[in-house]
Amino acid sequence: KRLYNDFSRKLGRRPECISFRRSGNQRTDAEMVLRRYVLAHDCPDAIFCRSDEILMGAYKALRELGKAIPGDVALLGIDGIKDLEYLDSPVSTVVQPIEAMCMRAWQLLKDHMARPRRPIRHEVLEGKLLWRD
């Protein structure tokens, strides 16, 4: 979040964060919150969603409000779910290396179970940006 805030300020833009508490379905919650936000504050130029599920809700709200994607607002999500391929306007996403993440998590768990006193390790696996228009 700090990187986003610093970058926004460097561009002379005011950082905005639209957050919500999940009450059930991420898509529905994101749709409701974003619709209210746009009606009250106007539409941001771009929205970075912390998951593709949230992106799907944001997409629906924006389209129902008559916003063109990516013309009026660009969307970017994280996960790489297949549903994004079926949208009538292309959206980009960061594809997570799910299989590698699961394999590495399993290896770390087995290692921790074998050596419980060993310090907890943190690892980062890189995703791949999938650009769509």
PDB file of C-alpha atoms in Angstrom:
ATOM      1  CA  LYS A   1       0.000   0.000   0.000  1.00  0.00           C
ATOM      2  CA  ARG A   2       2.870   2.362   0.784  1.00  0.00           C
ATOM      3  CA  LEU A   3       4.326   1.850  -2.686  1.00  0.00           C
ATOM      4  CA  TYR A   4       0.973   2.748  -4.248  1.00  0.00           C
ATOM      5  CA  ASN A   5       0.640   5.872  -2.098  1.00  0.00           C
ATOM      6  CA  ASP A   6       4.187   7.022  -2.902  1.00  0.00           C
ATOM      7  CA  PHE A   7       3.717   6.400  -6.623  1.00  0.00           C
ATOM      8  CA  SER A   8       0.376   8.243  -6.703  1.00  0.00           C
ATOM      9  CA  ARG A   9       1.875  11.271  -4.999  1.00  0.00           C
ATOM     10  CA  LYS A  10       4.845  11.245  -7.370  1.00  0.00           C
ATOM     11  CA  LEU A  11       2.350  11.491 -10.250  1.00  0.00           C
ATOM     12  CA  GLY A  12       0.554  14.343  -8.486  1.00  0.00           C
ATOM     13  CA  ARG A  13      -2.501  12.183  -7.797  1.00  0.00           C
ATOM     14  CA  ARG A  14      -4.384  11.672  -4.570  1.00  0.00           C
ATOM     15  CA  PRO A  15      -4.254   8.005  -3.525  1.00  0.00           C
ATOM     16  CA  GLU A  16      -7.645   6.385  -3.014  1.00  0.00           C
ATOM     17  CA  CYS A  17      -8.427   3.129  -1.277  1.00  0.00           C
ATOM     18  CA  ILE A  18     -11.898   1.635  -1.516  1.00  0.00           C
ATOM     19  CA  SER A  19     -12.186  -1.012   1.136  1.00  0.00           C
ATOM     20  CA  PHE A  20     -14.997  -3.147   2.472  1.00  0.00           C
ATOM     21  CA  ARG A  21     -15.672  -5.938   4.898  1.00  0.00           C
ATOM     22  CA  ARG A  22     -16.668  -9.206   3.375  1.00  0.00           C
ATOM     23  CA  SER A  23     -20.098 -10.259   4.481  1.00  0.00           C
ATOM     24  CA  GLY A  24     -20.466 -13.235   2.204  1.00  0.00           C
ATOM     25  CA  ASN A  25     -19.909 -13.158  -1.529  1.00  0.00           C
ATOM     26  CA  GLN A  26     -16.876 -11.070  -2.569  1.00  0.00           C
ATOM     27  CA  ARG A  27     -18.339 -10.313  -5.980  1.00  0.00           C
ATOM     28  CA  THR A  28     -21.625  -9.042  -4.571  1.00  0.00           C
ATOM     29  CA  ASP A  29     -19.943  -7.057  -1.784  1.00  0.00           C
ATOM     30  CA  ALA A  30     -17.494  -5.408  -4.198  1.00  0.00           C
ATOM     31  CA  GLU A  31     -20.286  -4.599  -6.630  1.00  0.00           C
ATOM     32  CA  MET A  32     -22.367  -2.894  -3.932  1.00  0.00           C
ATOM     33  CA  VAL A  33     -19.476  -0.938  -2.408  1.00  0.00           C
ATOM     34  CA  LEU A  34     -18.071   0.252  -5.729  1.00  0.00           C
ATOM     35  CA  ARG A  35     -21.475   1.320  -7.020  1.00  0.00           C
ATOM     36  CA  ARG A  36     -21.999   3.468  -3.902  1.00  0.00           C
ATOM     37  CA  TYR A  37     -18.463   4.852  -4.156  1.00  0.00           C
ATOM     38  CA  VAL A  38     -18.767   5.893  -7.820  1.00  0.00           C
ATOM     39  CA  LEU A  39     -22.158   7.523  -7.257  1.00  0.00           C
ATOM     40  CA  ALA A  40     -20.762   9.519  -4.322  1.00  0.00           C
ATOM     41  CA  HIS A  41     -17.232  10.323  -5.578  1.00  0.00           C
ATOM     42  CA  ASP A  42     -17.188   9.730  -9.357  1.00  0.00           C
ATOM     43  CA  CYS A  43     -15.161   7.007 -11.009  1.00  0.00           C
ATOM     44  CA  PRO A  44     -11.407   6.493 -10.569  1.00  0.00           C
ATOM     45  CA  ASP A  45      -9.208   6.193 -13.682  1.00  0.00           C
ATOM     46  CA  ALA A  46      -8.053   2.739 -12.647  1.00  0.00           C
ATOM     47  CA  ILE A  47      -8.852   0.170  -9.989  1.00  0.00           C
ATOM     48  CA  PHE A  48      -6.454  -2.456  -8.681  1.00  0.00           C
ATOM     49  CA  CYS A  49      -8.463  -5.263  -7.079  1.00  0.00           C
ATOM     50  CA  ARG A  50      -6.858  -7.560  -4.531  1.00  0.00           C
ATOM     51  CA  SER A  51      -8.505 -10.568  -6.195  1.00  0.00           C
ATOM     52  CA  ASP A  52     -10.226 -11.437  -9.446  1.00  0.00           C
ATOM     53  CA  GLU A  53     -13.390 -12.237  -7.488  1.00  0.00           C
ATOM     54  CA  ILE A  54     -13.506  -8.614  -6.336  1.00  0.00           C
ATOM     55  CA  LEU A  55     -12.686  -7.495  -9.883  1.00  0.00           C
ATOM     56  CA  MET A  56     -15.752  -9.370 -11.183  1.00  0.00           C
ATOM     57  CA  GLY A  57     -18.012  -7.450  -8.791  1.00  0.00           C
ATOM     58  CA  ALA A  58     -16.330  -4.144  -9.649  1.00  0.00           C
ATOM     59  CA  TYR A  59     -16.688  -4.922 -13.357  1.00  0.00           C
ATOM     60  CA  LYS A  60     -20.431  -5.552 -13.026  1.00  0.00           C
ATOM     61  CA  ALA A  61     -20.999  -2.348 -11.045  1.00  0.00           C
ATOM     62  CA  LEU A  62     -19.010  -0.241 -13.507  1.00  0.00           C
ATOM     63  CA  ARG A  63     -20.775  -1.676 -16.549  1.00  0.00           C
ATOM     64  CA  GLU A  64     -24.205  -1.146 -14.977  1.00  0.00           C
ATOM     65  CA  LEU A  65     -23.216   2.479 -14.286  1.00  0.00           C
ATOM     66  CA  GLY A  66     -22.423   2.880 -17.989  1.00  0.00           C
ATOM     67  CA  LYS A  67     -18.637   3.011 -17.591  1.00  0.00           C
ATOM     68  CA  ALA A  68     -16.471   1.758 -20.444  1.00  0.00           C
ATOM     69  CA  ILE A  69     -13.696  -0.654 -19.557  1.00  0.00           C
ATOM     70  CA  PRO A  70     -10.883   0.134 -20.261  1.00  0.00           C
ATOM     71  CA  GLY A  71     -11.975   3.481 -21.806  1.00  0.00           C
ATOM     72  CA  ASP A  72     -13.303   5.161 -18.645  1.00  0.00           C
ATOM     73  CA  VAL A  73     -11.610   2.970 -16.086  1.00  0.00           C
ATOM     74  CA  ALA A  74      -8.897   0.319 -16.234  1.00  0.00           C
ATOM     75  CA  LEU A  75      -9.186  -2.763 -14.048  1.00  0.00           C
ATOM     76  CA  LEU A  76      -6.438  -5.044 -12.783  1.00  0.00           C
ATOM     77  CA  GLY A  77      -6.926  -8.085 -10.591  1.00  0.00           C
ATOM     78  CA  ILE A  78      -4.888 -10.833  -9.007  1.00  0.00           C
ATOM     79  CA  ASP A  79      -5.391 -14.580  -9.379  1.00  0.00           C
ATOM     80  CA  GLY A  80      -5.861 -15.321 -13.068  1.00  0.00           C
ATOM     81  CA  ILE A  81      -9.292 -16.956 -12.824  1.00  0.00           C
ATOM     82  CA  LYS A  82     -10.749 -18.247 -16.101  1.00  0.00           C
ATOM     83  CA  ASP A  83     -13.950 -16.177 -15.701  1.00  0.00           C
ATOM     84  CA  LEU A  84     -12.070 -13.088 -16.898  1.00  0.00           C
ATOM     85  CA  GLU A  85     -11.740 -14.606 -20.362  1.00  0.00           C
ATOM     86  CA  TYR A  86     -15.530 -14.457 -20.775  1.00  0.00           C
ATOM     87  CA  LEU A  87     -15.990 -10.736 -20.112  1.00  0.00           C
ATOM     88  CA  ASP A  88     -16.932  -8.595 -23.111  1.00  0.00           C
ATOM     89  CA  SER A  89     -14.216  -6.054 -22.228  1.00  0.00           C
ATOM     90  CA  PRO A  90     -10.717  -7.366 -21.557  1.00  0.00           C
ATOM     91  CA  VAL A  91      -9.190  -6.940 -18.115  1.00  0.00           C
ATOM     92  CA  SER A  92      -5.656  -7.703 -17.028  1.00  0.00           C
ATOM     93  CA  THR A  93      -4.680  -9.841 -14.076  1.00  0.00           C
ATOM     94  CA  VAL A  94      -1.655 -11.114 -12.232  1.00  0.00           C
ATOM     95  CA  VAL A  95      -1.677 -14.905 -12.579  1.00  0.00           C
ATOM     96  CA  GLN A  96      -0.641 -16.553  -9.342  1.00  0.00           C
ATOM     97  CA  PRO A  97       1.593 -19.651  -9.518  1.00  0.00           C
ATOM     98  CA  ILE A  98      -0.984 -21.668  -7.557  1.00  0.00           C
ATOM     99  CA  GLU A  99       0.539 -25.094  -8.157  1.00  0.00           C
ATOM    100  CA  ALA A 100       4.024 -23.905  -7.164  1.00  0.00           C
ATOM    101  CA  MET A 101       2.569 -22.114  -4.121  1.00  0.00           C
ATOM    102  CA  CYS A 102       0.817 -25.269  -2.952  1.00  0.00           C
ATOM    103  CA  MET A 103       3.875 -27.464  -3.497  1.00  0.00           C
ATOM    104  CA  ARG A 104       6.135 -25.008  -1.648  1.00  0.00           C
ATOM    105  CA  ALA A 105       3.641 -24.597   1.223  1.00  0.00           C
ATOM    106  CA  TRP A 106       3.440 -28.381   1.609  1.00  0.00           C
ATOM    107  CA  GLN A 107       7.251 -28.646   1.637  1.00  0.00           C
ATOM    108  CA  LEU A 108       7.521 -25.885   4.254  1.00  0.00           C
ATOM    109  CA  LEU A 109       4.840 -27.524   6.416  1.00  0.00           C
ATOM    110  CA  LYS A 110       6.571 -30.915   6.291  1.00  0.00           C
ATOM    111  CA  ASP A 111       9.890 -29.253   7.118  1.00  0.00           C
ATOM    112  CA  HIS A 112       8.332 -27.387  10.047  1.00  0.00           C
ATOM    113  CA  MET A 113       6.702 -30.569  11.371  1.00  0.00           C
ATOM    114  CA  ALA A 114      10.053 -32.374  11.189  1.00  0.00           C
ATOM    115  CA  ARG A 115      11.910 -29.475  12.849  1.00  0.00           C
ATOM    116  CA  PRO A 116       9.355 -27.496  14.902  1.00  0.00           C
ATOM    117  CA  ARG A 117      11.985 -25.347  16.651  1.00  0.00           C
ATOM    118  CA  ARG A 118      13.361 -24.039  13.397  1.00  0.00           C
ATOM    119  CA  PRO A 119      12.365 -20.385  12.716  1.00  0.00           C
ATOM    120  CA  ILE A 120       9.398 -19.874  10.430  1.00  0.00           C
ATOM    121  CA  ARG A 121      10.465 -19.130   6.869  1.00  0.00           C
ATOM    122  CA  HIS A 122       8.824 -16.753   4.440  1.00  0.00           C
ATOM    123  CA  GLU A 123       9.123 -17.166   0.700  1.00  0.00           C
ATOM    124  CA  VAL A 124       7.907 -15.129  -2.245  1.00  0.00           C
ATOM    125  CA  LEU A 125       6.884 -16.635  -5.553  1.00  0.00           C
ATOM    126  CA  GLU A 126       6.419 -14.318  -8.506  1.00  0.00           C
ATOM    127  CA  GLY A 127       3.178 -14.036 -10.397  1.00  0.00           C
ATOM    128  CA  LYS A 128       2.937 -13.269 -14.097  1.00  0.00           C
ATOM    129  CA  LEU A 129       1.188 -10.172 -15.418  1.00  0.00           C
ATOM    130  CA  LEU A 130      -1.336 -11.154 -18.083  1.00  0.00           C
ATOM    131  CA  TRP A 131      -2.058  -8.046 -20.166  1.00  0.00           C
ATOM    132  CA  ARG A 132      -5.325  -7.844 -22.014  1.00  0.00           C
ATOM    133  CA  ASP A 133      -5.748  -4.637 -24.037  1.00  0.00           C
TER     134      ASP A 133
END
